[in-house]
Short mmCIF file of C-alpha atoms in Angstrom, two decimals:
data_model
loop_
_atom_site.label_atom_id
_atom_site.label_comp_id
_atom_site.label_asym_id
_atom_site.label_seq_id
_atom_site.Cartn_x
_atom_site.Cartn_y
_atom_site.Cartn_z
CA MET A 1 0.00 0.00 0.00
CA LYS A 2 3.04 2.26 -0.05
CA GLU A 3 2.24 3.17 -3.66
CA LYS A 4 -1.14 4.62 -2.56
CA PRO A 5 -2.99 3.53 -5.73
CA TRP A 6 -6.17 5.33 -4.61
CA GLN A 7 -4.44 8.65 -5.33
CA LYS A 8 -4.13 7.72 -9.01
CA ASP A 9 -7.52 6.02 -9.33
CA PRO A 10 -10.40 7.59 -7.34
CA ASN A 11 -12.38 4.36 -7.93
CA HIS A 12 -9.58 2.07 -6.73
CA PHE A 13 -11.54 0.54 -3.84
CA LYS A 14 -14.38 -1.68 -5.03
CA LYS A 15 -15.51 -3.77 -2.06
CA VAL A 16 -15.96 -3.69 1.72
CA ARG A 17 -15.98 -6.97 3.67
CA VAL A 18 -17.47 -6.75 7.15
CA SER A 19 -16.99 -9.33 9.89
CA ALA A 20 -20.15 -10.70 11.52
CA VAL A 21 -19.27 -9.30 14.95
CA ALA A 22 -18.51 -5.82 13.56
CA LEU A 23 -21.83 -5.86 11.69
CA VAL A 24 -23.79 -6.87 14.80
CA LYS A 25 -22.10 -4.17 16.88
CA MET A 26 -22.87 -1.48 14.30
CA VAL A 27 -26.51 -2.55 13.84
CA MET A 28 -27.14 -2.78 17.60
CA HIS A 29 -25.60 0.66 18.12
CA ALA A 30 -27.65 2.14 15.27
CA ARG A 31 -30.84 0.59 16.67
CA SER A 32 -30.11 1.89 20.18
CA GLY A 33 -30.16 5.46 18.86
CA GLY A 34 -33.85 5.28 17.93
CA GLU A 35 -34.70 8.27 15.73
CA ILE A 36 -31.39 9.98 16.55
CA GLU A 37 -28.33 9.47 14.36
CA VAL A 38 -25.40 7.79 16.09
CA MET A 39 -21.82 7.37 14.95
CA GLY A 40 -18.81 5.10 15.43
CA LEU A 41 -15.53 4.00 13.90
CA MET A 42 -14.43 0.83 12.14
CA GLN A 43 -11.10 -0.91 12.43
CA GLY A 44 -9.52 -3.28 9.95
CA LYS A 45 -7.08 -3.64 7.08
CA VAL A 46 -6.79 -3.27 3.33
CA ILE A 47 -6.00 -6.04 0.83
CA GLY A 48 -5.81 -4.91 -2.78
CA ASP A 49 -9.01 -3.09 -3.70
CA THR A 50 -10.93 -4.50 -0.71
CA MET A 51 -11.37 -2.87 2.70
CA ILE A 52 -11.85 -5.47 5.45
CA VAL A 53 -13.69 -4.36 8.60
CA LEU A 54 -12.75 -6.52 11.59
CA ASP A 55 -14.22 -4.51 14.47
CA ALA A 56 -16.22 -1.40 15.28
CA PHE A 57 -16.74 0.83 18.30
CA ALA A 58 -19.28 3.51 19.15
CA LEU A 59 -18.47 7.19 19.65
CA PRO A 60 -20.23 9.47 22.18
CA VAL A 61 -21.81 11.44 19.33
CA GLU A 62 -25.44 12.09 18.43
CA GLY A 63 -27.08 13.99 15.61
CA THR A 64 -30.46 14.73 14.09
CA GLU A 65 -31.62 13.85 10.61
CA THR A 66 -28.64 14.25 8.22
CA ARG A 67 -26.53 16.33 10.60
CA VAL A 68 -24.27 13.98 12.55
CA ASN A 69 -20.82 15.33 13.33
CA ALA A 70 -18.02 14.28 15.68
CA ALA A 71 -17.48 17.02 18.26
CA GLN A 72 -14.31 17.56 20.27
CA GLU A 73 -15.45 15.01 22.85
CA GLY A 74 -15.83 12.40 20.13
CA TYR A 75 -12.36 13.02 18.69
CA GLU A 76 -10.75 12.75 22.12
CA TYR A 77 -12.56 9.48 22.78
CA MET A 78 -11.51 8.15 19.37
CA VAL A 79 -7.81 8.90 19.90
CA ASP A 80 -7.85 7.45 23.41
CA TYR A 81 -9.61 4.27 22.24
CA VAL A 82 -7.09 3.64 19.46
CA ILE A 83 -4.10 4.26 21.76
CA LYS A 84 -5.49 1.92 24.43
CA GLY A 85 -6.13 -0.70 21.76
CA LYS A 86 -2.50 -0.60 20.62
CA GLU A 87 -1.39 -1.03 24.22
CA VAL A 88 -3.30 -4.33 24.56
CA GLY A 89 -2.18 -5.68 21.19
CA ARG A 90 -5.04 -4.57 18.94
CA LEU A 91 -3.05 -3.54 15.88
CA GLU A 92 -5.94 -2.87 13.48
CA ASN A 93 -5.97 0.62 12.03
CA VAL A 94 -9.02 2.86 11.87
CA LEU A 95 -10.47 2.09 8.46
CA GLY A 96 -13.57 4.26 8.34
CA TRP A 97 -16.62 5.57 10.16
CA TYR A 98 -20.23 4.49 10.30
CA HIS A 99 -23.43 6.27 11.25
CA SER A 100 -27.15 5.65 11.13
CA HIS A 101 -29.91 7.03 8.92
CA PRO A 102 -33.02 5.91 10.85
CA GLY A 103 -35.78 5.49 8.29
CA TYR A 104 -34.40 7.28 5.23
CA GLY A 105 -32.03 4.90 3.51
CA CYS A 106 -28.31 4.48 2.95
CA TRP A 107 -26.68 7.44 1.19
CA LEU A 108 -24.47 10.43 2.07
CA SER A 109 -25.86 13.86 2.90
CA GLY A 110 -23.95 17.09 2.29
CA ILE A 111 -22.51 17.01 5.82
CA ASP A 112 -21.57 13.33 5.38
CA VAL A 113 -19.80 14.10 2.10
CA SER A 114 -17.80 16.94 3.70
CA THR A 115 -16.85 14.72 6.66
CA GLN A 116 -15.79 11.85 4.40
CA MET A 117 -13.75 14.11 2.09
CA LEU A 118 -11.91 15.51 5.11
CA ASN A 119 -11.20 12.01 6.42
CA GLN A 120 -9.95 10.82 3.03
CA GLN A 121 -7.67 13.82 2.86
CA PHE A 122 -5.90 13.07 6.15
CA GLN A 123 -6.61 9.42 7.09
CA GLU A 124 -6.51 7.38 3.89
CA PRO A 125 -7.54 4.65 3.25
CA PHE A 126 -10.95 5.51 4.75
CA CYS A 127 -14.57 4.67 3.94
CA ALA A 128 -18.02 5.70 5.15
CA VAL A 129 -20.73 3.19 6.08
CA VAL A 130 -24.40 4.08 6.56
CA ILE A 131 -26.93 1.81 8.30
CA ASP A 132 -30.69 2.25 8.39
CA PRO A 133 -31.88 0.44 11.54
CA ASN A 134 -35.59 0.99 10.82
CA ARG A 135 -35.44 -0.54 7.35
CA THR A 136 -33.28 -3.35 8.76
CA ILE A 137 -36.10 -4.33 11.13
CA ALA A 138 -38.80 -3.84 8.49
CA ALA A 139 -37.07 -5.78 5.70
CA GLY A 140 -35.57 -8.54 7.85
CA LYS A 141 -32.09 -7.94 6.44
CA VAL A 142 -29.40 -5.36 7.14
CA SER A 143 -29.88 -2.11 5.22
CA ILE A 144 -26.28 -0.97 4.76
CA GLY A 145 -24.22 1.01 2.26
CA ALA A 146 -20.48 1.75 1.98
CA PHE A 147 -19.19 4.85 0.19
CA ARG A 148 -16.12 6.83 -0.78
CA THR A 149 -16.03 10.40 -2.04
CA TYR A 150 -14.31 11.75 -5.13
CA PRO A 151 -11.58 14.42 -4.87
CA GLU A 152 -12.85 17.97 -5.37
CA SER A 153 -10.87 18.34 -8.61
CA TYR A 154 -12.21 15.07 -10.05
CA THR A 155 -15.18 14.95 -12.40
CA PRO A 156 -16.71 11.46 -12.28
CA PRO A 157 -17.99 9.83 -15.48
CA ASP A 158 -21.69 9.19 -15.87
CA ALA A 159 -22.45 6.57 -13.25
CA PRO A 160 -24.59 3.56 -14.17
CA ALA A 161 -28.10 3.54 -12.78
CA SER A 162 -28.06 2.34 -9.19
CA GLU A 163 -30.79 0.39 -7.41
CA TYR A 164 -33.82 2.55 -6.75
CA GLN A 165 -34.13 3.82 -3.17
CA ASN A 166 -37.24 4.98 -1.39
CA ILE A 167 -36.11 8.43 -0.19
CA PRO A 168 -38.54 10.52 1.91
CA LEU A 169 -39.65 13.77 0.30
CA SER A 170 -37.94 15.80 3.03
CA LYS A 171 -34.57 14.24 2.08
CA ILE A 172 -34.82 14.01 -1.72
CA GLU A 173 -33.20 17.39 -2.37
CA ASP A 174 -30.19 16.69 -0.15
CA PHE A 175 -29.86 13.22 -1.71
CA GLY A 176 -29.94 14.48 -5.28
CA VAL A 177 -27.57 17.43 -4.86
CA HIS A 178 -24.64 15.36 -3.57
CA ALA A 179 -25.18 12.01 -5.28
CA SER A 180 -22.46 12.63 -7.90
CA ARG A 181 -19.77 13.43 -5.33
CA TYR A 182 -19.33 9.87 -4.09
CA TYR A 183 -19.63 6.27 -5.25
CA GLU A 184 -20.89 3.12 -3.57
CA LEU A 185 -18.79 0.06 -2.77
CA GLU A 186 -20.01 -3.52 -2.80
CA VAL A 187 -20.60 -4.88 0.72
CA ASP A 188 -20.37 -8.51 1.79
CA TYR A 189 -19.82 -10.34 5.08
CA PHE A 190 -17.64 -13.07 6.55
CA MET A 191 -17.50 -15.02 9.81
CA SER A 192 -14.33 -16.12 11.57
CA GLY A 193 -14.09 -18.72 14.33
CA LEU A 194 -13.98 -15.95 16.94
CA ASP A 195 -17.04 -14.29 15.37
CA LYS A 196 -18.95 -17.56 15.65
CA SER A 197 -18.09 -17.92 19.35
CA VAL A 198 -19.11 -14.33 20.12
CA LEU A 199 -22.40 -14.66 18.20
CA GLU A 200 -23.23 -17.86 20.11
CA LEU A 201 -22.74 -16.00 23.39
CA LEU A 202 -24.94 -13.16 22.15
CA TRP A 203 -27.64 -15.59 21.04
CA ASN A 204 -27.61 -17.31 24.45
CA LYS A 205 -28.25 -13.93 26.05
CA TYR A 206 -30.74 -12.36 23.63
CA TRP A 207 -32.62 -15.29 22.06
CA VAL A 208 -35.79 -14.70 24.08
CA ALA A 209 -35.91 -11.01 23.18
CA THR A 210 -35.17 -11.84 19.53
CA LEU A 211 -37.94 -14.41 19.17
CA SER A 212 -40.50 -12.34 21.09
CA ALA A 213 -39.82 -9.14 19.12
CA ASN A 214 -42.64 -7.94 16.88
CA PRO A 215 -41.22 -5.98 13.89
CA ILE A 216 -44.61 -4.38 13.16
CA LEU A 217 -44.95 -2.96 16.67
CA MET A 218 -41.26 -2.04 16.93
CA ASN A 219 -41.47 -0.06 13.69
CA ARG A 220 -44.99 1.35 13.96
CA GLU A 221 -43.81 4.99 13.95
CA TYR A 222 -41.56 4.32 10.95
CA ASN A 223 -44.41 2.57 9.11
CA ALA A 224 -46.74 5.50 9.79
CA ARG A 225 -44.18 7.96 8.42
CA GLN A 226 -43.68 5.78 5.35
CA ILE A 227 -47.42 5.79 4.61
CA ASN A 228 -47.70 9.56 5.15
CA ASP A 229 -44.73 10.14 2.85
CA LEU A 230 -46.27 7.85 0.21
CA ALA A 231 -49.53 9.81 0.41
CA GLU A 232 -47.65 13.07 -0.25
CA LYS A 233 -45.83 11.53 -3.20
CA ILE A 234 -49.12 10.26 -4.67
CA GLU A 235 -50.60 13.73 -4.32
CA GLN A 236 -47.63 15.30 -6.10
CA ALA A 237 -47.80 12.73 -8.90
CA ASP A 238 -51.54 13.32 -9.25
CA VAL A 239 -50.98 17.08 -9.60
CA ALA A 240 -48.23 16.52 -12.20
CA ILE A 241 -50.42 14.15 -14.22
CA SER A 242 -53.41 16.49 -14.15
CA ARG A 243 -51.24 19.31 -15.51
CA THR A 244 -50.12 17.21 -18.48
CA GLY A 245 -53.56 15.89 -19.29
CA GLY A 246 -52.87 12.27 -18.34
CA VAL A 247 -49.96 9.86 -18.21
CA GLY A 248 -50.11 8.90 -21.84
CA GLY A 249 -50.26 12.44 -23.14
CA MET A 250 -53.87 12.07 -24.28
CA GLY A 251 -54.88 15.62 -23.40
CA PRO A 252 -55.86 18.25 -25.94
CA LEU A 253 -52.21 19.13 -26.67
CA ALA A 254 -50.90 15.58 -26.88
CA GLY A 255 -49.08 16.29 -30.14
CA ASP A 256 -46.84 18.91 -28.59
CA ARG A 257 -43.29 17.67 -27.91
CA LYS A 258 -43.00 19.40 -24.55
CA LYS A 259 -46.32 17.91 -23.57
CA LYS A 260 -45.01 14.43 -24.29
CA GLN A 261 -41.86 15.06 -22.29
CA ASP A 262 -43.91 16.24 -19.31
CA SER A 263 -46.16 13.20 -19.64
CA GLY A 264 -43.12 10.91 -19.66
CA ALA A 265 -41.77 12.57 -16.53
CA SER A 266 -45.15 12.18 -14.83
CA ALA A 267 -45.25 8.50 -15.75
CA GLY A 268 -41.76 8.09 -14.30
CA GLU A 269 -42.80 9.69 -11.02
CA LEU A 270 -45.89 7.48 -10.91
CA ALA A 271 -43.70 4.39 -11.41
CA LYS A 272 -41.50 5.47 -8.48
CA VAL A 273 -44.56 5.95 -6.28
CA SER A 274 -45.72 2.47 -7.28
CA LYS A 275 -42.33 1.00 -6.27
CA ASP A 276 -42.49 2.79 -2.93
CA GLY A 277 -45.98 1.43 -2.30
CA CYS A 278 -44.91 -2.12 -3.18
CA LYS A 279 -41.91 -1.84 -0.87
CA ILE A 280 -44.05 -0.72 2.07
CA GLY A 281 -46.49 -3.56 1.40
CA VAL A 282 -43.73 -6.19 1.20
CA GLU A 283 -42.17 -4.97 4.46
CA SER A 284 -45.56 -5.11 6.22
CA LEU A 285 -46.19 -8.63 4.90
CA HIS A 286 -42.75 -9.69 6.10
CA GLY A 287 -43.61 -8.60 9.63
CA MET A 288 -47.00 -10.32 9.53
CA MET A 289 -45.52 -13.58 8.19
CA ALA A 290 -42.91 -13.57 10.95
CA GLN A 291 -45.66 -13.30 13.58
CA VAL A 292 -47.74 -16.05 11.94
CA LEU A 293 -44.75 -18.41 11.86
CA LYS A 294 -43.99 -17.75 15.53
CA ASN A 295 -47.62 -18.40 16.37
CA VAL A 296 -47.51 -21.73 14.52
CA LEU A 297 -44.22 -22.80 16.12
CA PHE A 298 -44.82 -21.76 19.73
CA ASN A 299 -48.60 -21.71 20.19
CA GLY A 300 -49.43 -24.83 18.20
CA SER A 301 -52.07 -23.04 16.13
CA GLY A 302 -51.12 -24.54 12.79
CA ALA A 303 -54.43 -26.37 12.42
CA SER A 304 -56.49 -23.22 12.71
CA ILE A 305 -54.36 -21.46 10.09
CA GLN A 306 -54.74 -24.32 7.64
#
């Protein structure tokens, strides 16, 4: 790594591999923050174009919405933690930072981009990880994204279309303005022998709480916000369609080129609203199916369901 290939190629890093224990620690920390953003650091190593996260630790930092920042207290804690780790033989370097976006997806806000650019300037190699604890509970799988920013002097090529994300209306502007200033890395996971032992200990302690948890009740506020946001998006799409005389451009000025372009844009917005609605429905069904399965397994009510 002495050659520092990331300085020549802003897209040098392609993948982030996260250990099972580091992932559990980050998700539990993100969930403990509720609707408040929380932040921590990741430790690990780099092999080729892959950043390997071996451990993570929380910082005494909180934020609101897309405004999480490490204050002086957080920096002091970070330095002290790393020094103490070296003293007890933990030689992993700080590899990046993580923070939560409770309920509004995995992406970088303007503040996040500025923070990551500063870190890449002075602490390379460094990556940013975002976790959405609400969507993790709702979808039944970890909602996570890993990112790196481009240098200020670098103009990225046209990026390929990424997977569609359901972004709340209140965050769409911040999401769109900064989306071209960073790129996303592929994330996968691995489990070592030590990870397996730690997870077994955690399961022995939390298995009752895990099995008795109801994702629908735990996420009821998030679900309500999702439905309200969907209603606002439907209303906006309805207004846009009414202005263009219908999705297919069948109004009185359907032959006009601008009219067709507006109709196409309206149809695109309607398709996005449809995706958002399907996503909310699938997440709700996932929670209901989990409860039905628990009822069958533990209450012996399989006959009544059949």
